[in-house]
Amino acid sequence: MYTAKGQLDRDAMIRQYSPLVRRLAHHMMAKLPANVQVDDLIQVGLIGLSEALVRFEASQGVQFETFATQRIRGAMIDELRENDWMSRGSRKSQKEIEQALRRLEHQLGRSPTESEIAAELGMDLSDYQSLLGKVRGTQLVYLEDMRGDNDDEGGFLDRHVGDSDADPMNVLRDQRLRQSLVNAIKTLPEREQYIMSMYYENDMNLKEIASVLGVTESRVCQLHSQSIARLRAKMRAH
């Protein structure tokens, strides 16, 4: 979209690509704790979109949407990094859930139920589900997982929502690891398999998934977090 003078029409472009900002923000929210507000991400993303309009050069041979997506996500990540969004307590809770899952799967020889996981953690089911909502699911595979359990190794934010060029999911190009992940997903409870498919394959956000399943968005968030914990517990064995 250009003005009569042949320049990009900034207002029209912002209107056109605002849905992209919202989509990226909502998709990122599933990887973040409950204290992060989606409206804050959208506001920062719009700033990233504005910067993309200033810096974009068609002569570089890159489509504007691709260029803008990188700038928008980068702006959101910078904001999250600056505000240290993930508390040490939440990180500890994530690890405790994964450890409980590994113990139970070893004992039971199957995927444990939510009630069993809660009991293993010494919690009521409602308290466990509340914890899942606060922790939220994160990345399936981190580069650091291939090197050990040192929490201080590398930035936590970089492991969770880093930019696409540094995405640890590139590790999955390794055929053995890819097959391990495929096999792990097949062991998830049926509803959690649906959620993973809708979120990662169909690029649906939590609100859209909740509408399909007929449950609340917070419930989808809980199940997504639990699915990620199950997969990470299995993947750490590979």
CSV table of C-alpha atoms in Angstrom, one decimal:
chain,number,residue,atom,x,y,z
A,1,MET,CA,0.0,0.0,0.0
A,2,TYR,CA,1.5,3.3,-1.1
A,3,THR,CA,0.6,6.9,-1.0
A,4,ALA,CA,0.2,9.2,-4.0
A,5,LYS,CA,3.9,10.0,-3.6
A,6,GLY,CA,4.9,6.4,-3.9
A,7,GLN,CA,5.7,6.0,-0.2
A,8,LEU,CA,4.3,3.2,2.1
A,9,ASP,CA,1.0,4.3,3.6
A,10,ARG,CA,1.9,3.7,7.3
A,11,ASP,CA,-1.7,4.0,8.6
A,12,ALA,CA,-3.1,1.6,6.1
A,13,MET,CA,-0.2,-0.9,6.7
A,14,ILE,CA,-0.7,-0.8,10.4
A,15,ARG,CA,-4.4,-1.5,10.0
A,16,GLN,CA,-3.7,-4.3,7.7
A,17,TYR,CA,-1.0,-6.0,9.8
A,18,SER,CA,-2.5,-5.4,13.3
A,19,PRO,CA,-4.2,-8.8,13.2
A,20,LEU,CA,-0.7,-10.3,12.7
A,21,VAL,CA,0.5,-8.6,15.9
A,22,ARG,CA,-2.5,-9.9,17.8
A,23,ARG,CA,-2.0,-13.4,16.4
A,24,LEU,CA,1.7,-13.5,17.4
A,25,ALA,CA,0.9,-12.1,20.9
A,26,HIS,CA,-1.8,-14.7,21.6
A,27,HIS,CA,0.3,-17.5,20.3
A,28,MET,CA,3.2,-16.4,22.5
A,29,MET,CA,1.0,-16.2,25.5
A,30,ALA,CA,0.8,-20.0,25.8
A,31,LYS,CA,4.5,-20.0,26.6
A,32,LEU,CA,4.3,-17.4,29.3
A,33,PRO,CA,3.1,-17.2,32.9
A,34,ALA,CA,-0.3,-15.8,33.8
A,35,ASN,CA,1.1,-12.5,35.1
A,36,VAL,CA,2.0,-11.5,31.5
A,37,GLN,CA,-0.9,-9.5,29.9
A,38,VAL,CA,-1.6,-10.1,26.2
A,39,ASP,CA,-2.5,-6.4,25.8
A,40,ASP,CA,1.0,-5.4,26.8
A,41,LEU,CA,2.5,-7.7,24.2
A,42,ILE,CA,0.2,-6.3,21.6
A,43,GLN,CA,1.2,-2.8,22.4
A,44,VAL,CA,4.9,-3.6,22.2
A,45,GLY,CA,4.2,-5.6,19.0
A,46,LEU,CA,2.6,-2.6,17.4
A,47,ILE,CA,5.8,-0.6,18.1
A,48,GLY,CA,7.7,-3.4,16.4
A,49,LEU,CA,5.4,-3.2,13.4
A,50,SER,CA,6.0,0.6,13.2
A,51,GLU,CA,9.7,0.0,13.3
A,52,ALA,CA,9.4,-2.6,10.6
A,53,LEU,CA,7.6,-0.1,8.3
A,54,VAL,CA,10.5,2.4,8.8
A,55,ARG,CA,13.3,-0.1,8.2
A,56,PHE,CA,11.7,-2.3,5.4
A,57,GLU,CA,13.3,-2.1,2.0
A,58,ALA,CA,11.7,-4.1,-0.8
A,59,SER,CA,15.0,-4.3,-2.6
A,60,GLN,CA,16.2,-6.7,0.0
A,61,GLY,CA,14.1,-9.4,-1.6
A,62,VAL,CA,12.2,-10.3,1.6
A,63,GLN,CA,8.4,-10.1,1.9
A,64,PHE,CA,7.2,-7.5,4.3
A,65,GLU,CA,5.1,-9.9,6.4
A,66,THR,CA,8.2,-12.0,7.0
A,67,PHE,CA,10.3,-9.0,7.9
A,68,ALA,CA,7.6,-7.6,10.1
A,69,THR,CA,7.0,-10.9,11.9
A,70,GLN,CA,10.7,-10.9,13.0
A,71,ARG,CA,10.6,-7.3,14.1
A,72,ILE,CA,7.3,-7.8,16.0
A,73,ARG,CA,8.4,-10.9,17.8
A,74,GLY,CA,11.8,-9.3,18.6
A,75,ALA,CA,10.1,-6.3,20.2
A,76,MET,CA,7.9,-8.6,22.3
A,77,ILE,CA,10.9,-10.7,23.4
A,78,ASP,CA,13.0,-7.7,24.3
A,79,GLU,CA,10.1,-6.4,26.5
A,80,LEU,CA,9.8,-9.8,28.2
A,81,ARG,CA,13.5,-10.0,28.8
A,82,GLU,CA,13.7,-6.5,30.2
A,83,ASN,CA,10.9,-7.2,32.7
A,84,ASP,CA,12.3,-10.6,33.8
A,85,TRP,CA,8.8,-12.2,33.4
A,86,MET,CA,9.6,-15.7,34.6
A,87,SER,CA,10.2,-16.0,38.4
A,88,ARG,CA,12.6,-18.4,39.9
A,89,GLY,CA,9.7,-20.0,41.7
A,90,SER,CA,7.9,-20.7,38.5
A,91,ARG,CA,11.0,-22.3,37.0
A,92,LYS,CA,11.3,-24.5,40.1
A,93,SER,CA,7.7,-25.5,39.8
A,94,GLN,CA,8.2,-26.5,36.1
A,95,LYS,CA,11.1,-28.8,37.1
A,96,GLU,CA,9.1,-30.3,40.0
A,97,ILE,CA,6.2,-31.2,37.7
A,98,GLU,CA,8.5,-32.8,35.1
A,99,GLN,CA,10.3,-34.8,37.8
A,100,ALA,CA,7.0,-36.0,39.2
A,101,LEU,CA,6.0,-37.1,35.8
A,102,ARG,CA,9.2,-39.0,35.2
A,103,ARG,CA,8.8,-40.8,38.5
A,104,LEU,CA,5.2,-41.8,37.9
A,105,GLU,CA,5.8,-42.9,34.3
A,106,HIS,CA,8.6,-45.2,35.6
A,107,GLN,CA,6.4,-46.6,38.4
A,108,LEU,CA,3.1,-46.9,36.4
A,109,GLY,CA,4.5,-47.7,32.9
A,110,ARG,CA,2.0,-45.3,31.4
A,111,SER,CA,1.1,-41.6,31.4
A,112,PRO,CA,-0.2,-40.6,34.8
A,113,THR,CA,-3.5,-38.8,35.2
A,114,GLU,CA,-3.8,-35.3,36.5
A,115,SER,CA,-5.0,-36.6,39.9
A,116,GLU,CA,-2.0,-38.9,40.1
A,117,ILE,CA,0.4,-36.1,39.3
A,118,ALA,CA,-1.2,-33.9,41.9
A,119,ALA,CA,-1.0,-36.6,44.5
A,120,GLU,CA,2.7,-37.2,43.7
A,121,LEU,CA,3.3,-33.5,44.2
A,122,GLY,CA,1.4,-33.6,47.5
A,123,MET,CA,-1.3,-31.2,46.2
A,124,ASP,CA,-5.1,-31.2,45.7
A,125,LEU,CA,-6.2,-31.5,42.1
A,126,SER,CA,-7.4,-27.9,42.0
A,127,ASP,CA,-4.1,-26.6,43.4
A,128,TYR,CA,-2.2,-28.6,40.8
A,129,GLN,CA,-4.4,-27.2,38.0
A,130,SER,CA,-3.9,-23.7,39.3
A,131,LEU,CA,-0.1,-24.3,39.3
A,132,LEU,CA,-0.3,-25.4,35.6
A,133,GLY,CA,-2.1,-22.2,34.8
A,134,LYS,CA,0.5,-20.1,36.5
A,135,VAL,CA,3.6,-21.9,35.1
A,136,ARG,CA,2.2,-22.3,31.5
A,137,GLY,CA,3.8,-24.5,28.9
A,138,THR,CA,7.0,-23.5,27.2
A,139,GLN,CA,9.3,-24.8,24.5
A,140,LEU,CA,9.2,-28.5,23.7
A,141,VAL,CA,13.0,-29.0,23.5
A,142,TYR,CA,15.8,-26.7,24.7
A,143,LEU,CA,19.3,-26.8,23.5
A,144,GLU,CA,20.3,-26.8,27.2
A,145,ASP,CA,18.5,-30.1,27.7
A,146,MET,CA,21.0,-31.8,25.5
A,147,ARG,CA,23.8,-30.6,27.8
A,148,GLY,CA,22.5,-31.2,31.3
A,149,ASP,CA,20.3,-29.7,34.0
A,150,ASN,CA,22.2,-26.6,34.9
A,151,ASP,CA,19.5,-23.9,35.2
A,152,ASP,CA,22.1,-21.1,34.9
A,153,GLU,CA,23.3,-22.3,31.5
A,154,GLY,CA,22.0,-19.8,29.0
A,155,GLY,CA,19.2,-17.4,29.3
A,156,PHE,CA,15.8,-18.8,30.3
A,157,LEU,CA,13.9,-16.5,28.0
A,158,ASP,CA,16.2,-17.4,25.1
A,159,ARG,CA,15.3,-21.1,25.7
A,160,HIS,CA,11.6,-20.4,25.8
A,161,VAL,CA,10.6,-17.8,23.2
A,162,GLY,CA,13.9,-16.9,21.4
A,163,ASP,CA,13.8,-15.6,17.9
A,164,SER,CA,13.4,-18.0,15.0
A,165,ASP,CA,17.0,-17.9,14.1
A,166,ALA,CA,17.9,-19.3,17.5
A,167,ASP,CA,14.9,-21.6,17.9
A,168,PRO,CA,16.0,-24.7,19.7
A,169,MET,CA,13.4,-26.6,17.7
A,170,ASN,CA,15.9,-26.6,14.9
A,171,VAL,CA,17.5,-29.4,17.0
A,172,LEU,CA,14.7,-31.6,15.8
A,173,ARG,CA,16.3,-31.8,12.4
A,174,ASP,CA,18.2,-34.6,14.1
A,175,GLN,CA,16.2,-37.7,12.9
A,176,ARG,CA,16.6,-39.6,16.2
A,177,LEU,CA,15.3,-36.7,18.3
A,178,ARG,CA,12.5,-36.0,15.8
A,179,GLN,CA,11.3,-39.6,16.0
A,180,SER,CA,11.5,-39.6,19.8
A,181,LEU,CA,9.2,-36.5,19.8
A,182,VAL,CA,6.7,-38.2,17.4
A,183,ASN,CA,6.6,-41.3,19.6
A,184,ALA,CA,6.2,-39.2,22.8
A,185,ILE,CA,3.3,-37.2,21.3
A,186,LYS,CA,1.5,-40.5,20.5
A,187,THR,CA,1.6,-41.4,24.2
A,188,LEU,CA,-0.2,-38.3,25.3
A,189,PRO,CA,-3.9,-38.6,26.4
A,190,GLU,CA,-6.2,-38.1,23.5
A,191,ARG,CA,-7.4,-34.6,24.4
A,192,GLU,CA,-3.8,-33.4,24.9
A,193,GLN,CA,-2.8,-34.8,21.5
A,194,TYR,CA,-5.7,-32.7,20.0
A,195,ILE,CA,-4.4,-29.6,21.7
A,196,MET,CA,-0.9,-30.1,20.6
A,197,SER,CA,-2.0,-30.6,17.0
A,198,MET,CA,-4.3,-27.5,17.0
A,199,TYR,CA,-1.7,-25.3,18.6
A,200,TYR,CA,1.5,-26.4,16.8
A,201,GLU,CA,0.2,-27.7,13.4
A,202,ASN,CA,-2.8,-25.5,12.8
A,203,ASP,CA,-1.4,-22.4,14.5
A,204,MET,CA,-4.5,-21.9,16.6
A,205,ASN,CA,-4.4,-19.8,19.8
A,206,LEU,CA,-5.7,-21.0,23.2
A,207,LYS,CA,-9.0,-19.2,22.8
A,208,GLU,CA,-9.7,-20.8,19.5
A,209,ILE,CA,-8.8,-24.3,20.8
A,210,ALA,CA,-11.1,-23.7,23.8
A,211,SER,CA,-14.0,-22.9,21.5
A,212,VAL,CA,-13.4,-26.2,19.5
A,213,LEU,CA,-13.2,-28.3,22.7
A,214,GLY,CA,-16.0,-26.6,24.5
A,215,VAL,CA,-13.9,-25.7,27.6
A,216,THR,CA,-12.5,-22.6,29.1
A,217,GLU,CA,-9.3,-20.9,27.8
A,218,SER,CA,-7.7,-21.4,31.2
A,219,ARG,CA,-8.4,-25.1,31.0
A,220,VAL,CA,-6.7,-25.3,27.6
A,221,CYS,CA,-3.8,-23.5,29.1
A,222,GLN,CA,-3.6,-26.1,31.9
A,223,LEU,CA,-3.7,-29.0,29.5
A,224,HIS,CA,-1.2,-27.4,27.2
A,225,SER,CA,1.2,-26.9,30.1
A,226,GLN,CA,0.8,-30.5,31.2
A,227,SER,CA,1.3,-31.8,27.7
A,228,ILE,CA,4.6,-29.9,27.4
A,229,ALA,CA,5.7,-31.2,30.8
A,230,ARG,CA,4.9,-34.8,29.7
A,231,LEU,CA,6.9,-34.4,26.5
A,232,ARG,CA,9.8,-32.8,28.2
A,233,ALA,CA,9.9,-35.5,30.8
A,234,LYS,CA,10.1,-38.1,28.0
A,235,MET,CA,12.5,-36.1,25.8
A,236,ARG,CA,15.0,-35.7,28.6
A,237,ALA,CA,15.6,-39.5,28.3
A,238,HIS,CA,16.9,-39.0,24.8
